[in-house]
Each structure stands twice: as structure tokens, then as C-alpha cells.
Coordinates of N, CA and C in Angstrom, one line a residue:
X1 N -94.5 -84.2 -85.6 CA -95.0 -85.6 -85.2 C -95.0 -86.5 -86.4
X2 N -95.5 -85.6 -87.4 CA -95.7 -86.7 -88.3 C -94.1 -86.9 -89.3
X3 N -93.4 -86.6 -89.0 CA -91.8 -86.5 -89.5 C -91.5 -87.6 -88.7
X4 N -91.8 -88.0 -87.5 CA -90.9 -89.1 -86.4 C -91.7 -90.4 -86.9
X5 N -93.3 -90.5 -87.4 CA -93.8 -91.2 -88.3 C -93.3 -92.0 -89.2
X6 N -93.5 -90.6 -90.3 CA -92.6 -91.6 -91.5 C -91.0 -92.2 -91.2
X7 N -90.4 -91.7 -90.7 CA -88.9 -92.1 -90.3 C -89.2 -93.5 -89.6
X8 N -90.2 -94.0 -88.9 CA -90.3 -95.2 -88.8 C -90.2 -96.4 -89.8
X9 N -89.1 -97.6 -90.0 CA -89.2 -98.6 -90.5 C -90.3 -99.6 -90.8
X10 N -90.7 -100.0 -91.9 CA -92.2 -100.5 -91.6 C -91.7 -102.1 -90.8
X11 N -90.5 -102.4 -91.4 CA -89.8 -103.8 -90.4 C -89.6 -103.6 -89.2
X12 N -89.7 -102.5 -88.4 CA -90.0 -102.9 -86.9 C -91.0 -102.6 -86.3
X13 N -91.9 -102.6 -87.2 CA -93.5 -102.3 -86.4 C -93.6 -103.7 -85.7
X14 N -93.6 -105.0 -86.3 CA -94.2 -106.0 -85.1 C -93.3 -105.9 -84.0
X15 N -91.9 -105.2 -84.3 CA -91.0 -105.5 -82.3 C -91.6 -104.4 -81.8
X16 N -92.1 -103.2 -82.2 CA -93.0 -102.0 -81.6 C -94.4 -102.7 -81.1
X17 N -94.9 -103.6 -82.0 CA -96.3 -103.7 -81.4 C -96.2 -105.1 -80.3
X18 N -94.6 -105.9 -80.0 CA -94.7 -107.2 -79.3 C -94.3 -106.2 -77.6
X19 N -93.2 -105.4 -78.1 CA -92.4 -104.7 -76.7 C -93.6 -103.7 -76.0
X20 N -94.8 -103.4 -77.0 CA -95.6 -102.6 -76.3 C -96.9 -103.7 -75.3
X21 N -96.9 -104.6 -76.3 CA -97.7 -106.0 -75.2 C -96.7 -106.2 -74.3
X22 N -95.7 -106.8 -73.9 CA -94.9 -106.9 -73.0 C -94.8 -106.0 -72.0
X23 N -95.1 -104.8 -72.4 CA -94.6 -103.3 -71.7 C -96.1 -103.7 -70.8
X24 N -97.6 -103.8 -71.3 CA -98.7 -104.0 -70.6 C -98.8 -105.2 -69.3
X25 N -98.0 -106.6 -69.9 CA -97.9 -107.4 -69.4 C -97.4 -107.3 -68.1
X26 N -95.7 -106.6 -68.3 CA -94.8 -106.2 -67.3 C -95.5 -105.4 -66.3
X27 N -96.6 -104.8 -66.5 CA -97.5 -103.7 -65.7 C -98.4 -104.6 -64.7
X28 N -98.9 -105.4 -65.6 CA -99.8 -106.3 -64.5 C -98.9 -106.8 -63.9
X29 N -98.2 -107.6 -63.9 CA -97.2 -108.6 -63.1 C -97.0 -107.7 -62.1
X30 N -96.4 -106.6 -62.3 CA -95.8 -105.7 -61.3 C -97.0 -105.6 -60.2
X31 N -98.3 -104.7 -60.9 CA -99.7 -105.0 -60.0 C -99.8 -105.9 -59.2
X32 N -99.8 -107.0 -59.3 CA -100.1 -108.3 -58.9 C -99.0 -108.7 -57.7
X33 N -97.6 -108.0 -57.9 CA -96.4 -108.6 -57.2 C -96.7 -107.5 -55.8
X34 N -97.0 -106.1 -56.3 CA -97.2 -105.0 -55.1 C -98.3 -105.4 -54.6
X35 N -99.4 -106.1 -54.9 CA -100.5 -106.4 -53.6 C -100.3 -107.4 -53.0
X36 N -99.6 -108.9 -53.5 CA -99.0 -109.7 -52.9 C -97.4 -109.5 -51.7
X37 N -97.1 -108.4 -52.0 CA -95.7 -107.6 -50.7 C -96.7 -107.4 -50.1
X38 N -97.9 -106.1 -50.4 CA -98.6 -105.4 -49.6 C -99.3 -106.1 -48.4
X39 N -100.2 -107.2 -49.3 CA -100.2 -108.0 -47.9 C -99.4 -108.7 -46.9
X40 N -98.3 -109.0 -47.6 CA -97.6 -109.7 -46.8 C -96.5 -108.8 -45.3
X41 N -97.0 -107.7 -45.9 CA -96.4 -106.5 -45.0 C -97.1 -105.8 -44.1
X42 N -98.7 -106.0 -44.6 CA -99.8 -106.0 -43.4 C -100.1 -107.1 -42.4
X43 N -99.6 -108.1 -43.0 CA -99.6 -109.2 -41.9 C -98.2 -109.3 -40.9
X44 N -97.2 -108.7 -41.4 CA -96.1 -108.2 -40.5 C -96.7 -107.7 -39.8
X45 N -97.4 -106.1 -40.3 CA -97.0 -105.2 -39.3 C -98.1 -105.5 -38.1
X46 N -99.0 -106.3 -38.4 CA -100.5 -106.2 -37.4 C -99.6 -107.5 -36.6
X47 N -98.6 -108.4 -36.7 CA -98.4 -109.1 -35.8 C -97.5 -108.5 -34.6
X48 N -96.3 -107.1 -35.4 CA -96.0 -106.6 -35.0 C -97.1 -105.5 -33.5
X49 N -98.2 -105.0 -34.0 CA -98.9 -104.2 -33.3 C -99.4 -105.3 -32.6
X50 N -99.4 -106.5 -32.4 CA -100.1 -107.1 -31.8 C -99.2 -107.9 -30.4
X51 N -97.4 -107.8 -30.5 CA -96.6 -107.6 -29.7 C -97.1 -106.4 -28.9
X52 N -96.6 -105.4 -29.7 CA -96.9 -103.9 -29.1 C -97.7 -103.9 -27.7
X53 N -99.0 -104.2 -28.4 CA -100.2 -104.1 -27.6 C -100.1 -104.8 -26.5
X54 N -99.5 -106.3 -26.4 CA -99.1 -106.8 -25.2 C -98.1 -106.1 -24.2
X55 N -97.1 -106.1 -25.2 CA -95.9 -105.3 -24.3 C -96.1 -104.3 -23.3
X56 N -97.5 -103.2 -23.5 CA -97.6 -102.1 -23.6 C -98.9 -102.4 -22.6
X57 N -99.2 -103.6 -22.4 CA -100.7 -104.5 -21.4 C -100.2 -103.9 -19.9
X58 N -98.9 -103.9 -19.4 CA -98.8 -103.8 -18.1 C -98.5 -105.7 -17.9
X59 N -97.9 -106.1 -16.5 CA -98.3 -106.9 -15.9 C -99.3 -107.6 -15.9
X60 N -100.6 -107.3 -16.0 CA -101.9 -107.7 -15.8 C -102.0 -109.0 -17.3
X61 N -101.8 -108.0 -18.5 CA -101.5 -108.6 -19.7 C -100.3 -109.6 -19.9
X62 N -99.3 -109.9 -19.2 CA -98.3 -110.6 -19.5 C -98.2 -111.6 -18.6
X63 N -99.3 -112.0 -17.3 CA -99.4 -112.9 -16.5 C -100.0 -114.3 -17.0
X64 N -101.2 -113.9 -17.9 CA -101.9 -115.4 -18.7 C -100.5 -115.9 -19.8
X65 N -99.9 -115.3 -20.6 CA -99.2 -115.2 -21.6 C -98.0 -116.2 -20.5
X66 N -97.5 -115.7 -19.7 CA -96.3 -116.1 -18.9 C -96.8 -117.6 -18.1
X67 N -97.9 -117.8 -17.7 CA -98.2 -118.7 -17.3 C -98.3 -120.0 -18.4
X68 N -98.9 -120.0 -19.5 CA -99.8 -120.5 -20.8 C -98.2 -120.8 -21.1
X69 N -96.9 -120.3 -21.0 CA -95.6 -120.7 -21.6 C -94.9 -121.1 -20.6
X70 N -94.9 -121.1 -19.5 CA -94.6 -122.1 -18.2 C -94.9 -123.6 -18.3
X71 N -96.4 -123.3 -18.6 CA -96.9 -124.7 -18.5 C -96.4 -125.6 -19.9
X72 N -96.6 -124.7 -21.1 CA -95.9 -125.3 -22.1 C -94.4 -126.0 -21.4
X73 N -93.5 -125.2 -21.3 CA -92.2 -125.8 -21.1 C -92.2 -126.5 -19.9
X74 N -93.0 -126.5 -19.1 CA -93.4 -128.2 -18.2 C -93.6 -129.1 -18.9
X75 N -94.7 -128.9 -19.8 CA -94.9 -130.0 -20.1 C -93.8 -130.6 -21.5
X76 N -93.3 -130.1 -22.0 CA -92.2 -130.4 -22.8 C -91.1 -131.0 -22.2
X77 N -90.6 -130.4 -20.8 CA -89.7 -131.3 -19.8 C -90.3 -132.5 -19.3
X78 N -91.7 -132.4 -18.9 CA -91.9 -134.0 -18.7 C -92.0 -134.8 -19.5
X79 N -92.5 -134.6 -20.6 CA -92.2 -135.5 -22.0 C -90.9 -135.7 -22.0
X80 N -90.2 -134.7 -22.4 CA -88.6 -135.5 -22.5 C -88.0 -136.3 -21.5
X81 N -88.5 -136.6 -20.0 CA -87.9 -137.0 -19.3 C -88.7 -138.7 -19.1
X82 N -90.4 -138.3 -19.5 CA -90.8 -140.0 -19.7 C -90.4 -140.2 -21.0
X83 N -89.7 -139.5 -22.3 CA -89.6 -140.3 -23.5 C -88.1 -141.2 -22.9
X84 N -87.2 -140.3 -22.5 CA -85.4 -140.8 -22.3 C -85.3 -141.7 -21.3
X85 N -86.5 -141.9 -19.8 CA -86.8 -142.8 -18.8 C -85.9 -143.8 -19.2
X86 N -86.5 -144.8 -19.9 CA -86.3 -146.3 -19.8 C -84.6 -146.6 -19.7
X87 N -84.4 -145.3 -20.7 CA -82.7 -145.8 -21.0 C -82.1 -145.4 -19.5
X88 N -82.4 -144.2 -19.1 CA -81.5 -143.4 -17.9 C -82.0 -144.5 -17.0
X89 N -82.6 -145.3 -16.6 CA -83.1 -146.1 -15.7 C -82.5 -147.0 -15.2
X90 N -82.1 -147.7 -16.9 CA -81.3 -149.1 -16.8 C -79.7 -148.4 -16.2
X91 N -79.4 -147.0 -16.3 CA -78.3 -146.7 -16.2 C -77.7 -146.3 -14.5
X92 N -78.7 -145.5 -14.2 CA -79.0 -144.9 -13.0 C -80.5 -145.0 -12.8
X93 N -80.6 -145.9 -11.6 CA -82.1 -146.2 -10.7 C -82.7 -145.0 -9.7
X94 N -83.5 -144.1 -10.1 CA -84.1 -143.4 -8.8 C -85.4 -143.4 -8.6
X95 N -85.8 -142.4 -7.7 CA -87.0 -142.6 -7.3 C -88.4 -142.1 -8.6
X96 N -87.8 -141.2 -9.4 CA -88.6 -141.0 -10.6 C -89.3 -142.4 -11.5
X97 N -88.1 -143.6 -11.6 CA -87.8 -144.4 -12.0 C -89.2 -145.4 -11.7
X98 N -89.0 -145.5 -10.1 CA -89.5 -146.5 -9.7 C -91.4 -145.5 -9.7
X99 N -91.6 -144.6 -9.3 CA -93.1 -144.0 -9.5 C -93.5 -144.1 -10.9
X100 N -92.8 -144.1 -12.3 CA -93.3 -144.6 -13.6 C -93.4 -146.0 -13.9
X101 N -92.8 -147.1 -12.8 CA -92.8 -147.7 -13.3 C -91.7 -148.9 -13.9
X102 N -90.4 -148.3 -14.3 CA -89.7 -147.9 -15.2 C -88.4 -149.4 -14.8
X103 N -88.4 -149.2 -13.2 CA -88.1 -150.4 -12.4 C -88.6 -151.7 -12.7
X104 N -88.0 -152.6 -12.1 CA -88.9 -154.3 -12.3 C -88.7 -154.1 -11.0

């Protein structure tokens, strides 16, 4: 041991003492990068178990869920149909037309 010592250059002790702070540095960063995946791969997987758990509800479970997204895309079709009204109106007149309004 003490032969591999003295064979040491005394001019590269400061790149020995900068690459061993580095080497420490490199260590935390790395720390820091695996609990930031880690979480971010717990929050996958619990959204994943959280499909699961519906999937796996039966019927019973997939009725509120199916309804609550019905009603969504109702209501997104009637929005798009009173936002485009005015124009489709002046184009083609129907009865939609004249219950909003949309008629003179």
C-alpha cells in the first residue's frame, strides 16, 4: 500500500482531490434524480391501480363513470352547436334555429 503511495505524483493530488468531490456530487444528483423517477412512477402506477380497480368494479362501477361522460359529451355537442348556430342559420334555417332564437 504504501509503494502505490509514494508512486503518486504530488501534481495530481488537486485532480485526485477535485474528481473525488465530483465523484460525491455525482452521488447526490443521482439520489435526488432516483426519488424524483421514484415518484413519478408511484404516481403512474396508483393511477394505473386506480383504472384496475374500476375495470375490475363490475357494471355497478362503470354506470356513474359512463353516465358523468355522456353527459360530458352532451354537453360539449350542445356548445358546439349554439357556438356555429348563427352562421349555419343564415345558411340553412331550421327548427333549432328558430327555438334559440337565431331567426329574425
Amino acid at each position: 500500500m504504501m509503494d502505490l503511495l509514494q508512486s503518486i505524483d504530488p501534481a495530481h493530488l488537486p485532480f485526485i482531490a477535485v474528481g473525488c468531490a465530483l465523484l460525491c456530487v455525482a452521488v447526490v444528483v443521482i439520489g435526488f434524480l432516483l426519488q424524483a423517477v421514484s415518484s413519478i412512477f408511484d404516481v403512474i402506477a396508483g393511477l394505473i391501480e386506480v383504472l384496475v380497480e374500476i375495470l375490475q368494479g363490475g357494471p355497478v362501477a362503470w354506470c356513474g363513470c359512463t353516465l358523468l361522460i355522456g353527459g360530458l359529451i352532451a354537453c360539449a355537442g350542445f356548445t358546439f352547436l349554439y357556438l356555429n348556430a348563427p352562421e349555419s342559420c343564415a345558411q340553412n334555417p331550421t327548427n333549432f334555429c328558430q327555438w334559440f332564437g337565431f331567426l329574425p
